[in-house]
Coordinates of C-alpha atoms and ligand atoms in Angstrom, one line a residue:
M1 CA 13.0 -18.4 10.0
A2 CA 13.0 -19.0 6.3
S3 CA 13.3 -22.5 5.2
H4 CA 15.9 -22.3 2.6
G5 CA 16.6 -25.5 0.9
R6 CA 13.4 -27.1 1.9
S7 CA 11.2 -28.3 -0.9
V8 CA 7.8 -26.9 -0.4
T9 CA 6.5 -27.4 -3.8
G10 CA 3.8 -29.8 -2.7
R11 CA 4.9 -32.2 -5.4
P12 CA 7.8 -34.4 -4.6
A13 CA 9.3 -34.5 -8.1
G14 CA 8.7 -33.3 -11.6
P15 CA 9.7 -30.3 -13.6
P16 CA 9.7 -27.4 -13.6
A17 CA 11.5 -26.7 -10.3
L18 CA 10.0 -23.8 -8.5
D19 CA 12.3 -20.9 -7.4
F20 CA 10.0 -19.8 -4.6
D21 CA 6.8 -20.7 -2.8
V22 CA 5.4 -17.2 -3.3
V23 CA 6.3 -14.4 -5.5
V24 CA 4.9 -11.0 -4.4
V25 CA 4.6 -8.2 -6.9
G26 CA 5.1 -4.8 -5.2
A27 CA 7.1 -3.6 -2.2
G28 CA 4.6 -1.1 -0.8
M29 CA 2.8 -1.6 2.4
S30 CA 1.1 -4.8 1.2
G31 CA 4.3 -6.4 -0.2
L32 CA 6.4 -5.6 2.8
Y33 CA 3.8 -7.1 5.2
A34 CA 3.3 -10.1 2.9
L35 CA 7.0 -10.9 2.9
K36 CA 7.2 -10.6 6.7
V37 CA 4.2 -12.7 7.5
L38 CA 4.9 -15.4 4.8
R39 CA 8.6 -15.7 5.7
E40 CA 7.5 -16.3 9.3
Q41 CA 5.5 -19.2 8.1
G42 CA 8.7 -20.7 6.7
L43 CA 7.9 -20.0 3.0
R44 CA 10.4 -19.0 0.4
V45 CA 9.2 -15.6 -0.7
V46 CA 10.6 -13.0 -3.2
V47 CA 9.2 -9.5 -3.7
V48 CA 9.7 -7.8 -7.0
E49 CA 9.4 -4.0 -7.1
K50 CA 9.5 -1.7 -10.1
A51 CA 10.8 1.3 -8.1
P52 CA 14.3 1.9 -7.0
G53 CA 13.0 2.0 -3.4
V54 CA 10.4 0.4 -1.2
G55 CA 7.2 2.2 -0.1
G56 CA 4.9 1.9 -3.1
T57 CA 2.5 4.9 -3.1
W58 CA 4.8 6.5 -0.6
Y59 CA 7.8 6.1 -2.8
W60 CA 6.2 7.5 -6.0
N61 CA 4.0 10.3 -4.7
R62 CA 6.7 12.7 -3.5
Y63 CA 5.1 15.8 -4.9
P64 CA 5.1 19.0 -2.7
G65 CA 2.4 18.7 0.0
A66 CA 1.9 14.9 -0.3
R67 CA 0.4 13.8 2.9
C68 CA -1.8 11.0 4.3
D69 CA -5.4 11.6 5.2
V70 CA -5.5 9.1 8.0
P71 CA -3.9 10.1 11.4
S72 CA -0.3 8.9 11.5
L73 CA -0.7 7.1 14.8
E74 CA -3.4 4.9 13.1
Y75 CA -1.8 4.8 9.7
S76 CA 0.8 2.4 10.9
F77 CA 1.2 -1.3 11.5
G78 CA 0.0 -2.9 14.7
F79 CA 1.7 -6.3 14.3
D80 CA 4.6 -5.4 16.7
P81 CA 4.0 -3.5 19.9
D82 CA 7.7 -2.7 20.1
L83 CA 7.6 -1.1 16.7
E84 CA 4.6 0.9 17.7
Q85 CA 6.3 2.2 20.8
E86 CA 9.7 3.1 19.3
W87 CA 8.5 4.9 16.1
V88 CA 7.9 8.6 16.7
W89 CA 5.5 10.4 14.4
T90 CA 5.9 14.1 14.3
E91 CA 2.5 15.3 12.9
H92 CA -1.1 14.3 13.3
F93 CA -1.2 13.7 9.5
A94 CA 2.1 12.4 8.3
S95 CA 3.8 13.8 5.2
Q96 CA 5.1 11.5 2.4
P97 CA 8.8 11.7 3.5
E98 CA 7.9 10.5 7.0
I99 CA 5.8 7.6 5.8
E100 CA 8.5 6.6 3.3
R101 CA 11.0 6.7 6.2
Y102 CA 8.7 4.5 8.3
L103 CA 8.3 1.9 5.5
N104 CA 12.1 1.9 5.0
H105 CA 12.5 1.4 8.7
I106 CA 10.2 -1.6 8.5
A107 CA 12.2 -3.1 5.6
D108 CA 15.4 -2.8 7.7
R109 CA 14.0 -3.7 11.1
Y110 CA 12.6 -7.0 9.9
D111 CA 15.5 -7.7 7.5
L112 CA 13.2 -7.7 4.5
R113 CA 15.5 -6.3 1.9
R114 CA 17.4 -9.5 1.3
D115 CA 14.3 -10.9 -0.4
I116 CA 13.3 -7.7 -2.3
R117 CA 14.4 -7.1 -5.9
L118 CA 14.2 -3.4 -6.6
N119 CA 14.2 -1.9 -10.1
T120 CA 12.4 -5.0 -11.3
A121 CA 9.2 -4.3 -13.3
V122 CA 6.9 -7.2 -13.9
C123 CA 5.4 -7.4 -17.4
S124 CA 3.5 -10.7 -17.2
A125 CA 2.4 -13.6 -15.0
T126 CA 1.3 -16.9 -16.5
F127 CA -0.2 -19.9 -14.7
D128 CA 1.2 -23.2 -15.7
E129 CA -1.5 -25.8 -15.4
A130 CA 0.9 -28.8 -15.6
S131 CA 2.8 -27.7 -12.5
D132 CA 0.2 -25.6 -10.6
S133 CA 2.6 -22.7 -10.6
W134 CA 3.0 -19.1 -11.7
A135 CA 5.8 -17.8 -14.0
V136 CA 6.3 -14.1 -13.3
E137 CA 8.3 -12.4 -16.0
T138 CA 10.2 -9.1 -15.6
E139 CA 10.9 -6.5 -18.1
A140 CA 14.6 -7.4 -17.8
G141 CA 13.6 -10.9 -19.1
D142 CA 13.9 -12.8 -15.8
R143 CA 11.4 -15.6 -15.0
L144 CA 10.5 -16.4 -11.5
R145 CA 8.5 -19.6 -10.8
A146 CA 6.5 -19.9 -7.7
R147 CA 3.5 -22.0 -6.5
F148 CA 1.6 -18.8 -5.5
C149 CA 1.6 -15.2 -6.7
I150 CA 0.4 -12.3 -4.7
M151 CA -0.3 -9.0 -6.5
A152 CA 0.5 -6.4 -3.9
T153 CA 0.3 -3.8 -6.6
G154 CA -1.8 -1.2 -4.8
G155 CA -5.1 0.6 -5.4
L156 CA -3.7 3.9 -6.6
S157 CA -0.5 3.0 -8.5
A158 CA -1.3 3.1 -12.2
P159 CA -1.0 6.8 -13.2
N160 CA -3.7 8.2 -15.4
R161 CA -2.1 10.4 -18.1
P162 CA -4.8 11.7 -20.4
P163 CA -3.6 12.0 -24.0
F164 CA -3.5 15.8 -24.2
P165 CA -2.8 16.7 -27.8
G166 CA 0.7 18.1 -28.2
I167 CA 2.0 17.2 -24.8
D168 CA 5.2 15.8 -26.2
R169 CA 6.2 19.0 -27.9
F170 CA 6.1 21.1 -24.7
G171 CA 9.5 22.7 -24.3
G172 CA 9.4 23.0 -20.5
T173 CA 9.0 20.3 -17.9
V174 CA 6.1 18.0 -17.6
V175 CA 5.8 16.1 -14.3
Q176 CA 3.1 13.9 -12.9
T177 CA 2.4 14.0 -9.2
S178 CA 2.4 10.2 -8.9
L179 CA 5.8 9.9 -10.7
W180 CA 7.5 12.8 -9.0
P181 CA 11.3 12.4 -9.5
E182 CA 13.4 11.7 -6.4
Q183 CA 15.8 14.5 -7.4
G184 CA 12.9 17.0 -7.4
V185 CA 11.8 19.5 -10.0
E186 CA 12.9 23.1 -10.4
L187 CA 9.8 25.1 -9.4
E188 CA 11.2 28.3 -7.8
G189 CA 10.2 31.4 -9.7
R190 CA 8.6 29.3 -12.5
R191 CA 5.3 29.8 -14.3
I192 CA 3.6 26.6 -13.3
G193 CA 0.4 25.1 -14.6
I194 CA -1.4 22.3 -12.8
I195 CA -4.1 20.1 -14.3
G196 CA -6.3 18.4 -11.8
T197 CA -8.0 19.3 -8.5
G198 CA -8.4 16.0 -6.8
S199 CA -6.4 15.2 -3.6
S200 CA -3.0 15.4 -5.3
G201 CA -3.9 18.7 -6.9
V202 CA -5.4 20.2 -3.7
Q203 CA -2.4 19.2 -1.7
S204 CA 0.2 20.5 -4.0
I205 CA -1.6 23.8 -5.1
P206 CA -0.8 25.8 -1.9
E207 CA 2.8 24.5 -2.0
L208 CA 3.3 25.3 -5.6
A209 CA 1.7 28.8 -5.2
R210 CA 4.3 29.6 -2.5
V211 CA 7.3 29.1 -4.8
A212 CA 5.9 29.8 -8.3
A213 CA 6.2 33.1 -10.1
H214 CA 2.7 32.3 -11.2
L215 CA 0.5 29.3 -10.7
T216 CA -2.4 28.5 -13.1
V217 CA -4.9 25.9 -12.0
F218 CA -6.7 24.0 -14.8
Q219 CA -9.9 22.7 -13.1
R220 CA -12.4 20.4 -14.7
T221 CA -14.4 19.6 -11.5
P222 CA -14.5 21.7 -8.4
T223 CA -13.7 19.7 -5.3
F224 CA -15.2 19.3 -1.8
T225 CA -12.2 19.7 0.5
W226 CA -12.0 20.1 4.2
P227 CA -9.3 21.8 6.3
S228 CA -7.2 19.1 8.0
H229 CA -6.1 21.4 10.9
N230 CA -2.9 19.3 10.8
K231 CA -0.4 20.2 13.5
L232 CA 2.6 18.8 15.3
L233 CA 2.0 15.9 17.7
T234 CA 2.9 16.8 21.2
A235 CA 4.8 14.2 23.3
G236 CA 1.8 14.0 25.6
E237 CA -0.6 13.3 22.7
Q238 CA 1.6 10.6 21.4
A239 CA 2.2 9.0 24.7
A240 CA -1.5 8.9 25.5
V241 CA -2.1 6.9 22.3
K242 CA 0.8 4.6 22.8
K243 CA -0.4 3.8 26.2
R244 CA -3.6 2.3 24.9
Y245 CA -2.4 1.1 21.5
R246 CA -3.7 -2.4 21.8
E247 CA -7.2 -1.1 22.5
I248 CA -7.0 1.3 19.6
R249 CA -5.8 -1.4 17.2
R250 CA -8.8 -3.5 18.3
E251 CA -11.1 -0.5 17.6
Q252 CA -9.5 -0.1 14.2
A253 CA -10.1 -3.7 13.3
R254 CA -13.7 -3.4 14.4
S255 CA -14.3 -0.1 12.5
P256 CA -15.8 -0.1 8.9
S257 CA -13.0 2.3 7.8
G258 CA -10.2 0.8 9.8
T259 CA -9.9 3.9 11.9
A260 CA -10.5 4.3 15.6
G261 CA -11.0 8.1 15.4
T262 CA -9.6 8.3 18.9
T263 CA -6.3 9.9 18.2
G264 CA -7.8 13.4 17.6
A265 CA -7.0 15.5 14.6
L266 CA -9.8 14.0 12.6
S267 CA -11.1 17.5 12.8
F268 CA -12.5 17.4 9.3
Q269 CA -14.9 14.8 10.5
V270 CA -17.8 16.0 12.6
P271 CA -20.2 14.3 14.9
I272 CA -23.2 13.1 12.8
D273 CA -26.3 13.1 14.9
D274 CA -29.9 12.6 14.0
R275 CA -30.3 16.2 12.7
E276 CA -32.0 16.3 9.3
I277 CA -31.1 19.2 7.0
L278 CA -34.5 19.0 5.3
A279 CA -36.2 19.8 8.6
S280 CA -33.7 22.5 9.6
T281 CA -34.3 26.3 9.8
P282 CA -32.0 28.9 8.2
E283 CA -30.9 29.9 11.7
E284 CA -29.9 26.3 12.6
R285 CA -27.9 26.0 9.4
E286 CA -26.2 29.3 10.1
A287 CA -25.3 28.1 13.6
V288 CA -23.9 24.8 12.3
L289 CA -21.9 26.9 9.7
G290 CA -20.5 29.0 12.5
E291 CA -19.5 25.9 14.5
F292 CA -18.1 23.6 11.8
G293 CA -17.2 25.9 8.8
F294 CA -16.5 23.8 5.7
S295 CA -17.6 20.6 7.6
A296 CA -21.1 22.0 8.3
C297 CA -22.3 20.2 5.3
R298 CA -21.3 16.8 6.8
V299 CA -23.4 17.1 10.0
W300 CA -26.8 16.0 8.7
V301 CA -27.9 12.5 8.7
D302 CA -30.2 12.7 5.7
T303 CA -27.6 13.8 3.2
A304 CA -26.2 10.3 2.7
R305 CA -29.3 8.9 0.9
D306 CA -31.5 11.9 -0.1
L307 CA -30.4 14.0 -3.0
E308 CA -32.5 17.0 -2.0
A309 CA -31.0 17.0 1.4
N310 CA -27.6 16.5 -0.1
E311 CA -28.0 19.5 -2.4
M312 CA -28.9 21.7 0.7
A313 CA -25.8 20.5 2.4
V314 CA -23.7 21.3 -0.7
E315 CA -25.1 24.8 -0.6
L316 CA -23.6 25.2 2.9
F317 CA -20.2 24.2 1.5
R318 CA -20.6 26.7 -1.3
E319 CA -21.4 29.4 1.2
M320 CA -18.1 28.6 3.0
V321 CA -16.3 28.9 -0.4
R322 CA -17.9 32.3 -0.9
R323 CA -16.9 33.4 2.6
T324 CA -13.3 32.3 2.0
V325 CA -12.5 33.3 -1.6
K326 CA -12.7 37.0 -2.0
D327 CA -13.4 37.3 -5.7
P328 CA -17.1 36.2 -6.2
E329 CA -16.6 34.9 -9.7
L330 CA -13.7 32.8 -8.6
A331 CA -15.7 31.5 -5.6
E332 CA -18.4 30.5 -8.0
A333 CA -16.0 28.7 -10.3
L334 CA -14.5 26.8 -7.3
S335 CA -17.9 25.8 -6.0
P336 CA -18.9 22.1 -6.5
R337 CA -22.1 21.7 -8.5
G338 CA -23.8 18.9 -10.3
Y339 CA -22.7 16.0 -8.3
P340 CA -23.5 15.0 -4.7
L341 CA -21.4 15.3 -1.5
G342 CA -20.1 11.9 -0.7
C343 CA -19.7 10.8 -4.3
K344 CA -16.0 11.2 -4.4
R345 CA -13.4 10.5 -1.8
P346 CA -13.1 13.3 0.8
V347 CA -10.1 15.5 0.2
I348 CA -8.4 17.2 3.1
D349 CA -6.4 20.3 2.6
A350 CA -4.1 22.9 4.1
G351 CA -5.3 26.4 2.9
Y352 CA -6.6 25.3 -0.5
F353 CA -9.3 27.9 -1.0
D354 CA -7.3 30.7 0.6
T355 CA -4.6 30.0 -2.0
F356 CA -6.9 31.5 -4.6
N357 CA -6.8 34.9 -2.9
R358 CA -3.1 35.2 -3.8
D359 CA -2.1 37.5 -6.6
N360 CA 0.1 34.9 -8.3
V361 CA -2.7 32.3 -8.6
S362 CA -5.3 32.1 -11.3
L363 CA -7.9 29.5 -12.4
V364 CA -8.9 28.2 -15.8
D365 CA -12.4 26.7 -15.5
L366 CA -12.5 23.7 -17.9
R367 CA -16.2 23.0 -17.2
E368 CA -17.3 24.6 -20.4
D369 CA -14.5 23.5 -22.7
G370 CA -11.5 21.3 -22.0
I371 CA -7.8 21.6 -22.8
E372 CA -7.5 22.1 -26.6
E373 CA -3.8 21.4 -26.9
I374 CA -0.5 21.7 -25.2
T375 CA 1.9 23.9 -27.3
S376 CA 5.6 24.2 -27.1
T377 CA 5.2 27.0 -24.6
G378 CA 2.1 26.4 -22.7
I379 CA -1.6 25.2 -22.6
R380 CA -4.3 26.4 -24.9
T381 CA -8.0 26.3 -24.1
A382 CA -11.0 28.1 -25.7
Q383 CA -10.3 30.9 -23.1
G384 CA -6.8 31.5 -24.4
H385 CA -3.2 30.5 -24.2
V386 CA -1.3 30.3 -20.9
E387 CA 2.5 30.5 -21.1
L388 CA 4.2 28.0 -18.8
D389 CA 7.6 26.7 -17.8
V390 CA 6.3 23.6 -15.9
I391 CA 3.1 21.5 -16.3
V392 CA 2.1 19.4 -13.4
L393 CA -0.3 16.6 -14.1
A394 CA -2.4 15.8 -11.0
T395 CA -4.7 13.7 -13.1
G396 CA -5.1 10.7 -10.9
F397 CA -5.0 7.0 -11.4
D398 CA -6.5 4.1 -13.3
A399 CA -7.6 3.1 -9.8
M400 CA -7.9 -0.4 -8.4
T401 CA -7.7 -2.3 -11.6
G402 CA -5.1 -0.4 -13.7
A403 CA -2.1 -2.0 -12.0
L404 CA -3.5 -5.5 -12.8
T405 CA -4.9 -4.9 -16.3
R406 CA -1.7 -3.2 -17.5
M407 CA 0.2 -6.5 -16.9
D408 CA -0.4 -9.6 -19.0
I409 CA -1.9 -11.9 -16.4
R410 CA -2.8 -15.2 -17.9
G411 CA -4.7 -17.8 -16.0
R412 CA -6.1 -21.2 -16.9
D413 CA -6.7 -21.9 -20.7
G414 CA -4.6 -18.9 -21.6
R415 CA -7.3 -16.5 -20.5
L416 CA -6.2 -12.9 -20.0
L417 CA -7.3 -10.9 -17.0
R418 CA -7.6 -7.7 -19.0
D419 CA -10.1 -9.4 -21.3
D420 CA -12.0 -11.1 -18.5
W421 CA -12.4 -7.7 -16.8
A422 CA -13.3 -5.8 -19.9
D423 CA -16.8 -5.1 -18.7
R424 CA -16.1 -5.2 -15.0
P425 CA -13.5 -6.7 -12.5
R426 CA -14.7 -9.9 -11.0
T427 CA -13.2 -11.2 -7.7
Y428 CA -14.3 -13.6 -5.0
L429 CA -13.9 -11.7 -1.6
G430 CA -11.8 -9.1 -3.4
V431 CA -8.7 -11.4 -3.2
S432 CA -9.1 -14.1 -5.7
M433 CA -10.3 -14.7 -9.3
A434 CA -12.0 -17.7 -10.9
G435 CA -9.8 -18.9 -13.7
Y436 CA -6.6 -17.7 -12.0
P437 CA -5.7 -20.4 -9.5
N438 CA -3.0 -19.7 -6.8
L439 CA -3.2 -15.9 -7.5
F440 CA -4.2 -13.5 -4.8
V441 CA -4.6 -9.7 -4.8
S442 CA -4.1 -7.4 -1.9
V443 CA -6.6 -4.5 -1.5
G444 CA -8.2 -5.6 -4.8
P445 CA -11.5 -4.6 -6.4
G446 CA -14.4 -6.0 -4.4
S447 CA -12.5 -5.6 -1.1
P448 CA -12.8 -2.5 1.1
S449 CA -9.5 -1.3 -0.4
V450 CA -9.5 2.5 -0.7
L451 CA -12.5 2.8 1.7
A452 CA -10.6 1.5 4.7
S453 CA -7.2 2.5 6.2
Y454 CA -4.6 0.4 4.5
P455 CA -2.2 -0.8 7.3
T456 CA -5.2 -2.2 9.3
Q457 CA -6.8 -3.7 6.3
I458 CA -3.6 -5.2 5.0
E459 CA -2.8 -6.9 8.2
L460 CA -6.3 -8.4 8.3
Q461 CA -6.5 -9.3 4.6
L462 CA -3.0 -10.5 4.0
G463 CA -3.2 -12.3 7.4
W464 CA -6.2 -14.1 5.9
I465 CA -4.4 -14.9 2.7
A466 CA -1.3 -16.1 4.7
A467 CA -3.6 -18.5 6.7
L468 CA -5.0 -19.9 3.5
L469 CA -1.5 -20.5 2.1
R470 CA -0.4 -22.1 5.4
H471 CA -3.4 -24.4 5.1
A472 CA -2.4 -25.3 1.6
F473 CA 1.2 -26.0 2.3
E474 CA 0.5 -28.0 5.5
K475 CA -2.0 -30.2 3.7
G476 CA 0.2 -30.5 0.5
F477 CA -2.4 -28.8 -1.6
T478 CA -1.0 -27.2 -4.8
F479 CA -4.1 -25.7 -6.3
V480 CA -6.5 -23.0 -4.9
E481 CA -9.1 -21.4 -7.1
A482 CA -12.2 -19.3 -6.5
D483 CA -15.4 -20.9 -7.9
A484 CA -17.1 -18.8 -10.5
A485 CA -20.5 -19.1 -8.9
Y486 CA -19.2 -17.8 -5.6
Q487 CA -17.4 -15.0 -7.5
D488 CA -20.6 -14.0 -9.2
A489 CA -22.5 -14.0 -5.9
W490 CA -19.7 -11.8 -4.3
C491 CA -19.8 -9.3 -7.2
D492 CA -23.6 -9.1 -6.8
H493 CA -23.1 -8.5 -3.1
V494 CA -20.5 -5.8 -3.8
D495 CA -23.0 -4.1 -6.1
A496 CA -25.8 -4.4 -3.7
V497 CA -24.1 -2.7 -0.8
A498 CA -23.1 0.3 -2.9
E499 CA -26.6 0.6 -4.3
G500 CA -28.5 3.7 -3.0
T501 CA -25.4 5.4 -1.7
M502 CA -24.0 8.7 -3.1
F503 CA -21.1 6.6 -4.5
T504 CA -23.5 5.3 -7.2
A505 CA -25.7 8.3 -7.8
P506 CA -26.2 8.8 -11.5
S507 CA -24.5 12.2 -11.4
C508 CA -21.5 10.8 -9.6
N509 CA -18.4 10.2 -11.8
S510 CA -15.3 9.3 -9.8
W511 CA -12.2 7.1 -9.8
Y512 CA -14.2 4.8 -7.4
N513 CA -16.5 3.9 -10.3
G514 CA -14.0 4.1 -13.2
Q515 CA -15.4 7.3 -14.7
N516 CA -12.1 9.3 -14.5
V517 CA -10.6 7.1 -17.2
E518 CA -11.9 7.2 -20.7
G519 CA -13.5 3.9 -21.8
K520 CA -13.4 2.3 -18.3
P521 CA -16.7 0.5 -17.4
R522 CA -18.9 2.2 -14.9
V523 CA -18.6 -0.2 -11.9
F524 CA -18.2 0.8 -8.3
L525 CA -14.9 -0.9 -7.5
P526 CA -14.4 -1.1 -3.7
Y527 CA -16.5 -3.0 -1.2
A528 CA -18.7 -0.5 0.6
G529 CA -20.0 -2.8 3.3
G530 CA -17.1 -1.9 5.6
L531 CA -14.0 -3.6 6.8
T532 CA -15.7 -5.4 9.7
V533 CA -18.4 -7.0 7.6
Y534 CA -15.9 -7.8 4.9
M535 CA -13.6 -9.7 7.3
E536 CA -16.6 -11.5 8.8
R537 CA -17.4 -12.8 5.4
C538 CA -13.8 -13.8 4.7
N539 CA -13.5 -15.5 8.1
A540 CA -16.8 -17.3 7.6
A541 CA -15.6 -18.7 4.3
A542 CA -12.3 -19.8 6.0
G543 CA -14.2 -21.3 8.9
N544 CA -16.3 -23.3 6.4
G545 CA -13.3 -25.0 5.0
Y546 CA -12.5 -22.2 2.6
E547 CA -16.0 -22.2 1.1
G548 CA -16.1 -21.0 -2.4
F549 CA -12.6 -22.3 -3.3
S550 CA -11.6 -25.4 -5.1
I551 CA -8.6 -26.7 -3.2
R552 CA -6.7 -29.8 -4.1
Ligands
NA7_601 P1 -8.2 12.3 -8.7 O1 -8.9 12.4 -7.4 O2 -8.7 11.3 -9.7 O3 -8.1 13.7 -9.4 C1 -7.6 13.9 -10.7 C2 -7.9 15.3 -11.1 O4 -7.5 15.4 -12.5 C3 -9.4 15.6 -11.1 O5 -9.6 16.9 -10.8 C4 -9.8 15.3 -12.6 O6 -11.0 16.0 -13.0 C5 -8.6 15.9 -13.3 N1 -8.5 15.4 -14.7 C6 -8.3 14.1 -15.0 N2 -8.2 14.0 -16.4 C7 -8.4 15.3 -16.8 C8 -8.4 15.8 -18.1 N3 -8.3 15.1 -19.2 N4 -8.6 17.2 -18.2 C9 -8.7 17.9 -17.1 N5 -8.7 17.5 -15.9 C10 -8.5 16.1 -15.7 O7 -6.7 11.9 -8.4 P2 -5.7 12.3 -7.3 O8 -4.3 11.8 -7.6 O9 -5.8 13.8 -7.0 O10 -6.2 11.6 -6.0 C11 -6.5 10.2 -6.0 C12 -6.5 9.6 -4.6 O11 -5.1 9.5 -4.2 C13 -7.1 10.5 -3.6 O12 -8.5 10.4 -3.6 C14 -6.5 10.0 -2.3 O13 -7.1 8.8 -1.9 C15 -5.1 9.7 -2.8 P3 -12.4 15.3 -12.9 O14 -12.7 15.3 -11.4 O15 -12.2 13.9 -13.4 O16 -13.3 16.1 -13.7

C-alpha cells in the first residue's frame, strides 16, 4: 500500500528533496499506530526509535511487577476485529512482558518493522521554512527530511533522576525502574534500597521484598493505593468480552477516560452514588469500610470538590492502613497526609501495605529530612546510614513535556520549543504548536493524555492527525500551523477545566502539574475535560475547515 517512488512533496521541484512524507519519532503504541494508519494512506513514513525494540513504555519499564492499570481487554487496539479476536490476554491487568509481546505482535502482523529504525535516538528536529519540511537529526548523525513530523514520544518516557549527591560513587548497582535492563538485575539475596513510592515503587516493592535479603523503602510521600484484585482471565470471561467487542469499543470512545468499565476487574473502582461523606454517620462510614475496604474513601460524591469532605475520606483510607499494617508507627508513616485524595494518579497494587509486615522490609520516612548523600556502600539520611547492594530509583518521569524539551526542536525563526515552554507548555488541541508548522504531538500536553486509556485515545487522536495530513496531501498543501490566538484560547480552556478539581488544589504536588521535577513550572498538563469532549472539540475544528490552523 505504500507509494514508494511517488513524489508527495507537494512541490513539483526544488531542493531539498524529501526522504519521507512523515517522520515519526518513537515506536511505542503511538508510533506503531501512526505508521500503520499513515502507510495505509499511501504516505512514505519512517519511524525512528531510541530503544533496541518496539513498545515504548512497555519496552523500557521492565521492572519486577510492572503492570498496566487498565484492564487488558480494553488496553488494546480496536482497529482490527481479527486482531481483537485472535490475541489472548492471560490476566485482567496485563503485565509488562505480555503488553510488550502484544506490541511486537502488532509490529509483525502489520509488517511495520521494515519502516522502523531501532537504536536511533533523535537529538534535534529543525523546521526549514524554505521547503516547509522538517530535518530530524539522530545522535548517529543521520538527517531525515520529511514534510511532516509526528512526535510519538510518550507521556511518561523521560526518566526523572534526581541529582542525589554521591550517586556516582556507589559501589553496588544503581538501576532506574524506567530504564530496567533487558538482561535483568541481580536481586536475589541482596540488600536493596528503593527510592520512590509512586506507581513504579508500589508495583515493585512487593516483588523486591520477595527476593531481597532486606528491602529498605525510602519514602518521601505516602501513597494512596488500591488493591487491583488482579487474577487470571477465564476463557469464559474473555469470550464474553470478545463477543461484544464492537459495542465495548464504542463505549470506550464515548467515555471520558477511554474505558468502558465493562470487562470486570476494575475492582479498585467503586460505584459512586449521591452519598455525601459530610452528611454520613460513623456507622455508615464503618459499613462502607466493611464493604469496600481501601476503596471506601472513593464512594462519596462530595470528595471531588470539597476539601473537608476529602479529608474525611482520607481518614477512611488511613484507617484501612492501620488495619493492614501491624506496627502502628509504621502504619502512621505510610498514611497519606497533607494532600487530597484525587490529586495524584490512582495507584493500584498487589499486596503493597501487607509487604510492610514482613521482617525483611523497613521504611525510611523522608518527610522530615531527605536523602543526604549516597555513599560507596549505601544511603545516608539524618536517620542514619543504610548499607545496600542495589539502589532502585523509582523516581518517576519528567512527564508529558520532558521527552519534547530534552530534544532541540526548532520551529520558525529558529525558535526553540524548550524556551517557548519555559513557563508552560502551549499547544492547540494538545497536538500542535504555533511557531512549529507541520509538527504534531501524540498524547501531548493539553490533550487527555495520561487521563485516558492510551490505545483508545491514540486511535482517535492519531486518526484525527492522519485525516488532517490526508487533507493536506490531497489538496497539495505543504504548510499546516496552529494559530497563536487559538492556541492561547485552548490553553485557557485546559486551565479552566482543571480549575476547582483536586488536581489543582494548592496542596497538590504531582507529576500531573510538574511539581515532581525541580524547577518545572506549576501547570496542570493534561486536558481534564475528558476524551469525549476533547474529540468533540477536535472534530468540530476539523469540520470547520481545520479552524485554528493556517493551511496553505
Ligand atoms: P511517580 O508517581 O512520580 O513517583 C515517583 C516517586 O519518587 C514518588 O514517590 C516521589 O516522591 C519519589 N521521588 C522523586 N524524587 C525524589 C527525591 N529526590 N527524593 C525522594 N523521593 C523522590 O513516578 P512512577 O514512575 O512511580 O509513576 C509514574 C506513572 O507511571 C504512574 O502514575 C503510572 O501512570 C505509570 P514525591 O511523591 O514526589 O514526594
